[in-house]
XYZ file of C-alpha atoms in Angstrom:
785
model
C 2.033 32.006 -25.564
C -0.223 33.304 -22.773
C 0.679 31.314 -19.661
C -2.038 32.847 -17.485
C -4.695 32.161 -20.119
C -3.771 28.471 -20.359
C -3.723 28.005 -16.579
C -7.071 29.754 -16.101
C -8.703 27.967 -19.021
C -7.840 24.514 -17.731
C -8.718 25.192 -14.102
C -12.095 26.581 -15.228
C -12.737 23.355 -17.169
C -11.790 21.229 -14.180
C -13.883 23.195 -11.692
C -16.814 23.132 -14.093
C -16.545 19.343 -14.289
C -16.685 19.062 -10.484
C -19.667 21.435 -10.359
C -21.551 19.412 -12.933
C -21.161 16.047 -11.260
C -21.679 16.894 -7.730
C -20.663 18.338 -5.863
C -17.410 19.289 -4.513
C -17.357 23.051 -5.081
C -21.032 23.733 -4.362
C -21.260 21.375 -1.404
C -18.202 22.933 0.234
C -20.042 26.209 0.539
C -23.444 24.758 1.366
C -22.719 21.745 3.553
C -19.048 21.681 4.458
C -16.327 19.433 3.092
C -16.923 15.892 1.868
C -14.425 13.093 2.655
C -12.751 13.391 -0.762
C -12.062 17.073 -0.151
C -9.879 16.266 2.857
C -7.480 14.075 0.874
C -4.123 15.600 -0.014
C -2.099 13.055 -2.044
C 0.994 15.268 -1.742
C 1.304 14.591 1.986
C 4.435 12.548 2.685
C 5.713 12.626 -0.897
C 9.294 13.506 0.015
C 11.304 10.287 -0.204
C 8.266 8.130 -1.044
C 8.051 4.734 -2.687
C 7.350 4.210 -6.401
C 3.747 3.104 -5.841
C 2.920 5.715 -3.194
C 2.124 8.747 -5.338
C -0.473 7.866 -7.972
C -3.348 10.311 -7.554
C -4.916 9.610 -10.975
C -6.344 6.187 -10.159
C -9.438 4.539 -8.709
C -9.403 2.332 -5.589
C -7.405 -0.862 -6.163
C -7.134 -0.060 -9.880
C -4.636 -1.212 -12.499
C -4.261 2.172 -14.195
C -2.280 4.333 -11.777
C -1.125 7.539 -13.401
C 1.296 9.986 -11.867
C 4.063 12.427 -12.658
C 7.664 11.281 -12.330
C 10.565 13.456 -11.271
C 13.354 10.844 -11.205
C 11.794 7.528 -12.286
C 14.184 6.872 -15.186
C 17.039 6.500 -12.701
C 15.554 3.157 -11.697
C 15.990 1.520 -8.339
C 19.235 -0.320 -7.649
C 18.036 -2.386 -4.685
C 14.388 -2.587 -5.721
C 12.818 -0.838 -2.728
C 14.271 2.668 -2.355
C 12.335 5.885 -2.818
C 12.026 6.751 -6.496
C 9.472 8.214 -8.890
C 8.059 11.427 -7.449
C 9.702 13.540 -4.766
C 8.020 16.597 -3.256
C 11.381 18.360 -3.119
C 11.985 18.158 -6.883
C 11.000 20.909 -9.307
C 10.894 19.278 -12.745
C 8.782 16.490 -14.233
C 10.067 14.017 -16.796
C 6.837 12.301 -17.799
C 3.702 10.469 -16.731
C 3.788 6.685 -16.262
C 0.625 4.561 -16.461
C 1.778 1.553 -14.366
C 2.768 1.985 -10.709
C 2.964 -1.124 -8.519
C 5.512 -2.859 -6.331
C 8.232 -3.921 -8.820
C 6.037 -2.833 -11.743
C 6.308 0.399 -13.694
C 6.282 1.762 -17.190
C 4.522 3.103 -20.314
C 5.535 6.740 -20.027
C 3.844 9.559 -21.915
C 5.339 13.050 -22.049
C 4.258 16.234 -23.872
C 6.577 18.991 -25.115
C 6.804 21.735 -27.729
C 9.546 23.125 -29.928
C 12.739 21.189 -30.533
C 12.097 17.441 -30.363
C 13.934 15.852 -27.416
C 13.714 12.112 -26.786
C 15.635 11.625 -23.530
C 14.167 12.691 -20.164
C 17.185 14.661 -18.961
C 18.431 15.019 -15.413
C 17.112 16.890 -12.390
C 20.119 19.169 -12.200
C 19.904 20.091 -15.893
C 16.271 20.083 -17.121
C 17.225 21.742 -20.400
C 19.034 18.676 -21.687
C 15.894 16.530 -22.054
C 12.142 16.615 -22.509
C 11.488 17.118 -18.795
C 9.962 20.432 -17.725
C 10.100 22.645 -14.669
C 6.912 23.228 -12.669
C 5.685 25.194 -9.684
C 3.892 23.616 -6.731
C 1.283 26.366 -7.015
C 0.428 25.091 -10.512
C -0.036 21.502 -9.316
C -3.380 19.994 -8.270
C -3.727 16.463 -6.902
C -6.878 14.857 -5.551
C -8.270 11.312 -5.611
C -8.742 10.340 -9.251
C -7.142 13.467 -10.721
C -3.800 15.168 -11.218
C -2.889 18.325 -13.111
C 0.171 20.500 -13.502
C 1.445 23.277 -15.727
C 4.698 22.297 -17.445
C 6.349 25.705 -17.391
C 8.991 25.127 -20.044
C 6.309 24.321 -22.624
C 3.265 26.143 -21.218
C 1.435 22.819 -21.511
C -1.285 21.865 -19.062
C -1.099 18.148 -18.196
C -4.122 16.361 -16.691
C -4.551 12.733 -15.679
C -7.447 10.527 -14.577
C -8.373 6.839 -14.843
C -10.887 4.040 -14.845
C -9.898 0.634 -13.454
C -7.782 -0.401 -16.432
C -7.622 2.706 -18.630
C -5.443 5.763 -18.175
C -6.718 9.101 -19.486
C -4.308 11.910 -20.420
C -5.250 15.428 -21.496
C -2.572 17.837 -22.642
C -3.568 21.407 -23.464
C -1.072 23.103 -25.776
C -0.381 26.683 -26.803
C -0.471 27.657 -30.460
C 2.436 25.868 -32.122
C 3.404 23.728 -35.101
C 5.639 21.590 -32.925
C 3.420 20.039 -30.251
C 4.945 16.663 -29.376
C 3.614 13.670 -27.454
C 6.215 11.017 -26.634
C 5.604 7.373 -25.752
C 8.886 6.526 -23.994
C 8.346 2.799 -23.502
C 11.618 0.905 -23.551
C 13.419 2.279 -20.496
C 13.346 1.342 -16.807
C 10.850 3.144 -14.607
C 10.931 3.320 -10.821
C 11.026 -0.202 -9.407
C 10.559 -1.897 -12.796
C 14.183 -2.950 -13.172
C 16.063 -3.180 -16.440
C 14.079 -3.511 -19.656
C 14.519 -6.840 -21.471
C 12.446 -5.944 -24.527
C 9.907 -3.430 -25.780
C 7.730 -2.994 -28.841
C 5.469 -0.300 -30.314
C 3.402 0.033 -33.465
C 1.405 2.970 -34.840
C -1.546 1.750 -36.915
C -3.498 3.328 -39.747
C -6.545 3.829 -37.509
C -4.525 6.110 -35.188
C -3.901 3.454 -32.538
C -0.627 3.054 -30.650
C 0.005 -0.374 -29.173
C 2.844 -2.302 -27.670
C 4.479 -3.874 -24.655
C 7.467 -3.667 -22.360
C 9.143 -6.594 -20.589
C 11.213 -5.859 -17.497
C 13.381 -7.700 -14.993
C 12.651 -6.243 -11.539
C 15.196 -6.706 -8.764
C 12.921 -8.701 -6.480
C 11.597 -10.913 -9.269
C 15.221 -11.646 -10.167
C 15.980 -12.429 -6.545
C 13.027 -14.630 -5.708
C 12.182 -16.166 -9.078
C 15.308 -15.912 -11.191
C 14.653 -15.839 -14.922
C 11.072 -14.623 -14.602
C 9.983 -11.190 -15.817
C 7.113 -8.693 -15.700
C 5.168 -7.883 -18.877
C 3.060 -4.779 -19.440
C 0.836 -4.275 -22.495
C -1.020 -1.224 -23.766
C -3.387 -0.065 -26.488
C -3.788 3.692 -26.830
C -5.993 6.036 -28.840
C -5.285 9.727 -29.524
C -8.237 11.923 -30.458
C -6.268 13.706 -33.192
C -4.128 12.518 -36.114
C -0.501 13.650 -35.912
C 1.083 15.567 -38.745
C 4.276 13.585 -38.323
C 5.566 10.737 -36.210
C 8.557 8.484 -35.832
C 10.562 6.133 -33.708
C 13.464 6.799 -31.378
C 15.934 5.023 -29.194
C 17.486 7.429 -26.707
C 18.480 10.420 -28.887
C 18.554 8.479 -32.152
C 15.447 9.496 -34.134
C 13.936 8.028 -37.315
C 11.046 9.971 -38.869
C 7.892 8.184 -40.045
C 8.947 4.877 -38.535
C 5.651 3.271 -37.485
C 7.084 0.236 -35.711
C 10.015 -0.157 -33.333
C 11.307 -2.968 -31.145
C 13.996 -3.435 -28.517
C 15.445 -1.902 -25.379
C 15.001 1.873 -25.349
C 12.215 1.857 -27.943
C 9.905 4.855 -28.133
C 7.774 6.858 -30.559
C 6.901 10.523 -30.964
C 3.835 12.191 -32.466
C 3.880 15.809 -33.591
C 0.823 18.040 -34.001
C -0.030 21.545 -35.055
C -2.210 23.147 -32.383
C -4.144 26.338 -31.866
C -4.085 28.135 -28.520
C -5.655 26.127 -25.678
C -6.150 23.043 -27.837
C -6.465 19.870 -25.782
C -5.276 16.519 -27.070
C -6.675 13.507 -25.227
C -5.197 10.025 -25.013
C -6.878 6.898 -23.679
C -4.544 4.045 -22.764
C -5.942 0.563 -22.196
C -3.640 -1.487 -19.971
C -3.118 -5.188 -19.370
C -0.595 -7.638 -17.972
C -1.592 -10.408 -20.395
C -1.672 -9.187 -24.032
C -2.136 -6.279 -26.412
C -5.498 -7.760 -27.421
C -6.664 -7.716 -23.808
C -5.364 -4.181 -23.338
C -7.439 -3.180 -26.374
C -10.442 -5.034 -24.996
C -10.060 -3.323 -21.607
C -9.994 0.008 -23.442
C -13.130 -0.822 -25.402
C -14.962 -2.180 -22.342
C -14.186 0.708 -20.004
C -13.651 3.711 -22.254
C -15.887 3.516 -25.335
C -17.758 6.837 -25.523
C -15.953 7.980 -22.376
C -13.964 11.193 -22.622
C -11.641 12.704 -20.024
C -14.327 14.639 -18.170
C -16.688 11.659 -17.911
C -13.843 9.429 -16.688
C -12.969 12.067 -14.114
C -16.586 12.282 -12.988
C -16.749 8.521 -12.505
C -13.390 8.338 -10.734
C -14.461 11.073 -8.326
C -17.767 9.330 -7.605
C -15.970 6.039 -6.971
C -13.565 7.659 -4.538
C -16.421 9.457 -2.802
C -18.235 6.143 -2.356
C -15.182 4.311 -1.010
C -13.994 7.093 1.272
C -17.564 7.705 2.407
C -17.868 4.251 3.962
C -16.331 5.804 7.059
C -17.681 9.237 7.956
C -16.021 11.275 10.674
C -17.518 14.418 12.196
C -16.191 16.956 14.677
C -12.633 17.073 15.876
C -9.778 18.929 14.217
C -9.803 19.684 10.500
C -6.129 18.692 10.399
C -7.014 15.261 11.796
C -9.671 14.791 9.128
C -7.016 15.518 6.514
C -4.713 12.903 8.053
C -7.605 10.458 8.337
C -8.906 10.632 4.785
C -5.457 10.900 3.234
C -4.482 7.780 5.176
C -7.641 6.042 4.007
C -6.898 7.136 0.432
C -3.442 5.550 0.570
C -4.859 2.375 2.110
C -7.306 2.047 -0.796
C -4.798 2.977 -3.475
C -2.271 0.173 -3.177
C -2.395 -3.479 -4.261
C -4.101 -2.934 -7.598
C -5.746 -5.057 -10.277
C -3.700 -7.516 -12.318
C -6.593 -9.208 -14.151
C -8.484 -8.068 -17.237
C -12.182 -7.370 -17.751
C -12.528 -10.912 -19.103
C -10.852 -12.496 -16.080
C -7.598 -13.220 -17.912
C -4.608 -12.857 -15.607
C -0.806 -13.292 -15.743
C 0.242 -16.685 -14.385
C 3.333 -17.362 -12.350
C 4.902 -19.370 -15.182
C 4.561 -16.507 -17.653
C 1.428 -17.827 -19.312
C -2.107 -16.451 -19.210
C -4.691 -17.904 -16.852
C -8.460 -17.549 -16.710
C -10.472 -16.774 -13.586
C -13.730 -18.696 -13.374
C -16.760 -16.824 -14.727
C -20.228 -16.587 -13.162
C -23.617 -16.967 -14.842
C -23.330 -13.423 -16.201
C -19.974 -14.233 -17.778
C -18.197 -12.045 -15.199
C -15.092 -13.146 -13.247
C -16.075 -14.456 -9.816
C -13.192 -12.441 -8.345
C -10.246 -10.321 -9.470
C -6.492 -10.815 -9.333
C -4.136 -8.279 -7.738
C -0.529 -7.230 -7.484
C 0.635 -6.791 -3.922
C 3.599 -5.818 -1.841
C 4.299 -8.111 1.117
C 1.537 -8.406 3.719
C 4.289 -8.097 6.375
C 2.843 -6.033 9.213
C -0.478 -5.406 7.437
C -2.392 -7.319 10.139
C -1.924 -4.198 12.296
C -3.521 -1.887 9.776
C -4.725 -2.934 6.304
C -6.423 -6.254 7.035
C -8.250 -4.761 10.030
C -9.533 -1.927 7.852
C -10.457 -4.303 5.023
C -12.285 -6.604 7.421
C -14.425 -3.819 8.851
C -15.180 -1.605 5.865
C -14.032 -3.393 2.686
C -14.658 -7.119 3.222
C -15.336 -7.689 -0.480
C -11.772 -6.617 -1.260
C -10.362 -8.801 1.540
C -12.197 -11.752 -0.004
C -10.948 -10.895 -3.496
C -7.402 -10.523 -2.195
C -7.486 -14.009 -0.627
C -8.867 -15.610 -3.783
C -6.185 -13.800 -5.744
C -3.486 -15.243 -3.493
C -4.969 -18.714 -3.889
C -4.668 -18.393 -7.676
C -0.896 -18.194 -7.275
C -0.969 -21.117 -4.861
C -2.903 -23.266 -7.351
C -0.610 -22.282 -10.210
C 2.757 -22.492 -8.472
C 2.268 -24.548 -5.311
C 3.106 -21.921 -2.685
C 1.564 -18.758 -1.307
C 3.450 -15.591 -2.177
C 3.777 -12.881 0.448
C 4.288 -10.316 -2.300
C 3.435 -10.860 -5.959
C 4.108 -8.838 -9.107
C 2.096 -10.208 -12.028
C 1.963 -13.474 -10.032
C 5.766 -13.599 -9.780
C 7.126 -14.059 -6.278
C 8.546 -10.860 -4.756
C 8.642 -11.790 -1.069
C 10.632 -8.707 -0.138
C 11.347 -9.504 3.507
C 11.777 -13.260 3.153
C 8.801 -14.168 5.350
C 5.206 -15.028 4.458
C 2.135 -13.911 6.409
C -0.546 -14.723 3.831
C -1.641 -17.716 5.923
C -2.280 -15.461 8.918
C -4.368 -13.107 6.765
C -6.441 -15.999 5.397
C -7.088 -17.269 8.924
C -8.046 -13.825 10.207
C -10.516 -13.305 7.364
C -12.152 -16.618 8.256
C -12.387 -15.493 11.899
C -14.192 -12.350 10.745
C -16.804 -14.310 8.808
C -15.295 -13.674 5.372
C -15.561 -17.197 4.037
C -16.703 -16.936 0.408
C -13.468 -18.460 -0.853
C -12.453 -22.099 -1.200
C -11.957 -22.697 2.518
C -10.451 -26.172 2.086
C -7.904 -24.843 -0.389
C -7.273 -21.826 1.825
C -6.559 -24.063 4.796
C -4.347 -26.372 2.741
C -2.292 -23.402 1.564
C -2.133 -21.859 5.043
C -1.009 -25.092 6.712
C 1.651 -25.686 4.064
C 2.908 -22.162 4.610
C 3.399 -22.844 8.329
C 4.973 -26.311 8.351
C 5.905 -27.122 4.744
C 9.651 -26.823 4.311
C 10.323 -29.695 1.939
C 11.025 -28.318 -1.528
C 10.137 -24.830 -0.410
C 11.094 -22.227 -2.999
C 12.789 -18.950 -2.136
C 9.865 -16.951 -3.520
C 7.572 -18.374 -0.844
C 9.830 -16.970 1.881
C 10.576 -18.750 5.152
C 13.396 -20.830 3.660
C 14.600 -21.399 7.236
C 11.297 -23.020 8.245
C 12.831 -26.493 8.625
C 14.795 -25.234 11.635
C 11.718 -23.678 13.208
C 9.578 -26.789 12.738
C 12.268 -29.114 14.074
C 13.863 -26.961 16.790
C 11.086 -24.544 17.659
C 13.307 -21.582 16.861
C 15.461 -20.338 13.986
C 19.209 -20.254 14.731
C 21.469 -17.265 14.093
C 25.102 -17.126 13.104
C 27.045 -14.054 12.038
C 28.160 -15.989 8.969
C 24.583 -15.954 7.673
C 24.915 -12.210 7.124
C 21.680 -10.776 5.697
C 20.694 -14.123 4.204
C 18.198 -16.857 5.009
C 18.655 -20.528 4.175
C 17.594 -23.951 5.401
C 20.423 -23.751 7.959
C 19.220 -20.542 9.611
C 18.950 -16.813 9.098
C 20.607 -13.487 9.745
C 17.131 -12.455 10.953
C 16.625 -15.575 13.061
C 15.098 -14.006 16.152
C 12.510 -11.942 14.323
C 11.668 -14.931 12.119
C 11.108 -17.060 15.224
C 8.679 -14.468 16.582
C 6.892 -14.112 13.248
C 6.554 -17.850 12.695
C 5.271 -18.269 16.247
C 2.590 -15.643 15.616
C 1.435 -17.066 12.285
C 1.474 -20.616 13.722
C -0.966 -19.407 16.363
C -3.218 -17.857 13.727
C -3.399 -20.996 11.603
C -3.843 -23.104 14.744
C -7.109 -21.256 15.407
C -8.105 -21.859 11.791
C -7.385 -25.573 12.272
C -9.383 -25.716 15.492
C -12.474 -24.290 13.825
C -12.218 -26.831 11.018
C -11.800 -29.726 13.440
C -8.159 -30.405 12.488
C -7.141 -31.440 15.989
C -3.649 -32.783 15.342
C -2.757 -29.752 13.216
C -4.095 -27.507 15.973
C -1.926 -29.174 18.596
C 1.215 -29.080 16.458
C 0.749 -25.451 15.470
C -0.098 -24.432 19.034
C 3.172 -25.967 20.229
C 5.073 -24.081 17.516
C 3.387 -20.824 18.561
C 5.353 -21.014 21.822
C 8.676 -20.757 19.965
C 9.183 -17.211 21.227
C 9.805 -18.592 24.729
C 12.890 -20.451 23.491
C 14.669 -17.200 22.625
C 13.481 -15.141 25.604
C 16.461 -14.249 27.780
C 15.308 -13.955 31.412
C 18.566 -12.248 32.421
C 17.915 -9.240 30.203
C 14.131 -9.654 29.850
C 14.679 -9.388 26.107
C 14.285 -11.531 23.052
C 17.804 -12.613 22.100
C 19.019 -14.664 19.121
C 20.354 -18.160 19.712
C 23.035 -19.870 17.670
C 22.894 -23.300 16.053
C 24.043 -24.892 19.311
C 21.156 -23.391 21.266
C 23.230 -20.736 23.048
C 22.335 -17.062 23.293
C 24.648 -15.024 21.089
C 27.501 -13.071 22.658
C 28.371 -9.403 22.083
C 24.673 -8.664 22.277
C 23.601 -5.055 21.732
C 19.839 -4.672 22.313
C 19.630 -1.655 19.965
C 21.605 -3.197 17.094
C 19.429 -3.737 13.990
C 19.944 -6.397 11.323
C 21.812 -8.779 13.656
C 19.136 -11.373 14.225
C 16.334 -8.912 13.540
C 14.734 -7.795 10.268
C 14.439 -3.992 10.120
C 14.535 -3.603 13.885
C 16.335 -4.527 17.106
C 15.868 -6.563 20.269
C 14.177 -3.798 22.277
C 11.607 -3.257 19.544
C 11.033 -6.941 18.793
C 10.703 -8.125 22.401
C 7.082 -6.951 22.268
C 6.449 -8.994 19.101
C 4.443 -11.684 20.886
C 0.924 -10.398 20.131
C -0.724 -13.815 20.285
C 0.739 -14.487 23.734
C 0.909 -10.969 25.072
C -0.691 -11.866 28.400
C 1.983 -14.501 28.997
C 4.724 -12.096 27.923
C 3.441 -9.549 30.463
C 3.422 -12.225 33.144
C 6.908 -13.420 32.163
C 8.433 -9.943 32.304
C 6.270 -8.867 35.234
C 3.431 -6.383 34.852
C 5.194 -3.520 36.646
C 8.432 -4.011 34.721
C 6.512 -4.355 31.471
C 4.510 -1.164 32.018
C 7.435 0.884 33.278
C 9.657 -0.182 30.416
C 7.047 0.398 27.731
C 5.990 3.750 29.155
C 9.641 4.830 29.391
C 10.180 3.788 25.777
C 7.424 6.128 24.639
C 8.580 8.975 26.865
C 12.042 8.725 25.326
C 10.790 8.041 21.780
C 8.668 11.172 21.767
C 11.938 13.107 21.477
C 12.505 11.360 18.109
C 8.913 11.950 16.944
C 8.269 8.239 17.628
C 10.635 7.222 14.844
C 13.867 8.466 13.374
C 13.386 12.125 14.193
C 13.628 14.475 11.226
C 16.088 12.340 9.291
C 14.523 11.689 5.873
C 15.100 7.962 5.375
C 12.955 4.819 5.369
C 15.202 3.143 7.966
C 15.998 6.155 10.139
C 14.382 4.626 13.240
C 15.928 1.161 13.220
C 18.348 1.873 16.082
C 15.787 3.552 18.324
C 13.696 2.200 21.195
C 10.487 2.535 19.176
C 10.017 3.067 15.461
C 6.551 3.851 14.182
C 7.987 4.257 10.696
C 8.266 0.499 10.188
C 6.015 -2.506 10.624
C 7.411 -4.479 13.592
C 6.390 -1.835 16.141
C 2.915 -0.877 15.009
C 0.998 -2.759 17.720
C 3.125 -1.782 20.710
C 1.304 1.360 21.779
C -1.883 -0.706 22.225
C -0.325 -3.290 24.533
C -1.129 -1.481 27.796
C -4.682 -2.793 27.309
C -3.282 -6.214 28.218
C -1.128 -5.105 31.142
C -3.632 -3.327 33.365
C -3.002 0.264 32.253
C -5.214 0.914 29.223
C -5.071 4.669 29.853
C -1.415 4.614 28.745
C -2.461 3.186 25.384
C -5.038 5.967 25.106
C -2.351 8.546 25.862
C 0.400 7.261 23.589
C -1.750 6.315 20.620
C -3.106 9.857 20.542
C 0.395 11.271 20.849
C 1.600 9.217 17.882
C -1.383 10.320 15.816
C -0.684 13.951 16.663
C 3.091 14.002 16.332
C 4.371 11.243 14.045
C 1.756 12.000 11.394
C 1.802 15.341 9.609
C 0.092 17.169 6.770
C 3.114 18.283 4.751
C 5.147 16.984 1.837
C 8.118 16.165 4.050
C 6.379 15.530 7.381
C 3.568 13.179 6.454
C 4.281 9.625 7.622
C 7.125 10.565 9.887
C 9.856 12.167 7.830
C 10.190 10.113 4.672
C 9.681 6.809 6.469
C 8.467 3.500 5.076
C 4.802 3.842 4.059
C 4.232 0.459 2.379
C 1.088 0.673 0.270
C -1.101 2.359 2.854
C -0.047 0.539 6.020
C 0.844 3.620 8.041
C -2.225 5.404 6.693
C -4.484 2.513 7.673
C -2.947 2.438 11.165
C -3.951 6.072 11.600
C -7.481 5.362 10.351
C -8.022 2.526 12.823
C -6.378 4.338 15.736
C -8.222 7.602 15.083
C -11.476 5.619 15.287
C -10.329 4.124 18.592
C -10.426 0.556 17.263
C -7.397 -1.725 17.018
C -6.498 -5.366 17.524
C -2.920 -5.993 18.593
C -3.553 -9.680 17.868
C -4.322 -8.947 14.224
C -7.785 -10.593 14.259
C -6.126 -13.994 14.787
C -8.376 -15.175 17.633
C -11.367 -17.352 16.816
C -13.645 -14.626 18.125
C -11.521 -11.546 17.462
C -11.862 -8.382 19.513
C -10.831 -4.790 19.060
C -9.178 -2.905 21.871
C -10.943 0.429 22.417
C -9.006 3.669 22.401
C -10.007 7.320 22.573
C -11.302 8.460 19.149
C -10.139 11.739 17.651
C -13.588 12.677 16.344
C -16.979 13.482 17.859
C -18.821 10.999 15.689
C -17.703 8.140 13.459
C -20.120 6.224 11.246
C -19.034 3.000 9.562
C -21.268 1.869 6.697
C -21.157 -1.911 6.777
C -21.253 -4.074 3.664
C -24.618 -5.857 3.715
C -23.332 -8.709 1.572
C -21.097 -9.751 4.463
C -22.538 -8.309 7.670
C -26.066 -8.011 8.968
C -25.724 -4.527 10.396
C -26.110 -1.410 8.262
C -24.029 1.013 10.333
C -21.918 1.103 13.445
C -21.627 4.506 15.099
C -19.089 5.723 17.642
C -19.995 8.905 19.501
C -17.536 10.714 21.726
C -18.466 12.970 24.620
C -16.122 15.709 25.820
C -13.717 15.143 22.954
C -10.818 17.630 22.972
C -7.064 17.766 22.501
C -6.572 17.575 26.272
C -9.084 14.802 26.993
C -7.115 11.672 26.131
C -8.647 9.265 28.617
C -11.759 7.103 28.529
C -14.111 7.712 31.469
C -16.957 5.419 30.433
C -18.156 3.246 27.546
C -21.779 2.630 26.650
C -22.548 -0.019 24.038
C -26.040 -0.236 22.585
C -27.496 1.442 25.674
C -25.583 -0.559 28.276
C -22.553 0.469 30.317
C -19.577 -1.851 29.746
C -16.511 -2.155 31.971
C -13.959 -3.425 29.479
C -11.700 -1.949 26.863
C -12.491 -4.755 24.411
C -15.323 -5.028 21.912
C -16.039 -8.157 19.840
C -15.529 -7.753 16.099
C -18.963 -9.276 15.542
C -20.595 -6.634 17.743
C -19.366 -3.957 15.358
C -20.395 -5.817 12.216
C -23.851 -6.501 13.640
C -24.364 -2.747 13.771
C -25.142 -0.499 16.696
C -23.785 2.422 18.671
C -20.952 2.948 21.126
C -20.705 6.115 23.221
C -17.322 6.941 24.747
C -16.931 9.674 27.347
C -13.475 11.222 27.572
C -11.720 13.202 30.288
C -8.314 14.678 31.095
C -7.406 12.202 33.838
C -6.967 8.412 33.585
């Protein structure tokens, strides 16, 4: 077996494919790098979430293929890092499904002795897993490849929206195996309830796996997640069989139950590639087969790769940055890649989709017999109004619209909005629900091609509807907020939330106040005066738990008294994933009043001091590799509750401090390495931290989350010399909005002047509509405020 020959042969094929369809290799030499060439999916892959590392996918796709290093271990609590870890050195297989609480359908190649268990990291020899070298690994948007050293097998992955493509290049052997390890837990999927596979006479492999994810079990007990597949291999095996763990039965063409899997054995010549196409679905085997036929008929691996690369180039190319540091471009486009990767398709080509009750629904079709929108899986939208929704609104409004219509499907089917959904099952995650805020903000931005009356009905119910509220809809303590104006805290509530109150009462009060404000603006625009007045009153709930003695937000008990033994840096006691110091700034809708209440000088001095001190911890948890490493600090960029804080000086008379600290966070919290990417192994939830970098690096951000009737962006100092946003003409009149920066350098943090469409402006705010109408903004920077 000639290892060097196999490596060279496959890389030559891959490079040739890129040369043929455009561009990357030739254009690098002739014109410089394209956006796709700056993306490094391996950034931040130490201690990353299950859905984070899926390079072989298209934007917002269903098929998300990736290598796994420890996925079979599962995920005890449902949210921890699992799947692929940059620090690991062996791969156990390649799963086709990667979403929040969703994972499975593993394919793994091997040669020699047939092994049917994955084996463990500390003993790769005991299973079918294989060692690999980082130097033999290549990941880019839409493509992944690696040399499995133990077998000298080259593995390659790519995808269309609903079809995964695998190519395994074998050495000369009579024992080339391809395993479909279907019936075992994967990543966040939870325990397997059932699985089934059949190998048909026409060389098709089909089946399903049914799992019980932790969060589905928590928020919708008894429900499950179902994944279906229909696969084709381009070569007939010489032998095959079924297995369950290490129990093997030759020539078994059908197997059912927990642990079910099948193997296929081939005789191969040197450098022979075997290709597999896997149609995926969440509704049925028939629909998986139909997705395969619709998207992959007459499509081989190279053509799928060409199309995936073109799609990524188009999506990433909607925002073009020029000048500035090459390292910053890598951070920018990798962040944009992650923002476009998460929250993928759950509906089929036909518009069939998995309903909340376990049945199959049908999205309405247009005159061309195409679904009028798609359905999506999604992690919670918690905190996404400071990153993802702003990015969607500016550059991907068609997805924002689709996402809202997808959420409304669940509302129509089950009666409540779901902050996070896995195959339409409720997976709230943090026990809150910000979907109503996102719907309102989309409406503010002019994205209104959804059922607005239904959207408002759902949003209003989410803010004030506590009667019969189900746990999956979050906010089970809403009755207290609606009746008292705040949510009470007692130590006896622990980490729970109920109609009586919550262990996260203070943060819930702040969150409900913010979303009440957002839906109040929605109501005002629709002429719902009484709703507007009620919601506006509720939006002031934060004032009820503001402690003027400490100038901090402080939980109150059921009797209306501030809690005793109060430690402002203590997380989890009244605050979800944060503490009082961090959450006191969580009044984005009323930030001007918060500044006035605290006092502008006190506010500025405190916030500036927080950043001075937090810089020592790299604006998070330092170099501790853990999602929650920054929860006890003054500021934690590695989690959602803090993501707007650095922009708040724009509201307190010192915008230059926002310019300074936002740049510092971009430069120091974000990295370009496997371990130092998004902090050090911190909580990158489906592109939120990446999207924050994208918006901040452009110098555009709204601390109010686009919740005002006429939303505005605060203007910061961009990291690039020129930024061009290609606007979607189906939603916005303008074709492009360009930001040019004069005197841009690593030492020039501060805005000296702003010119908008030829006129000097004396404000650090720009209307959202000004950007979407198209035009040009010129920002001059300097090294003094």
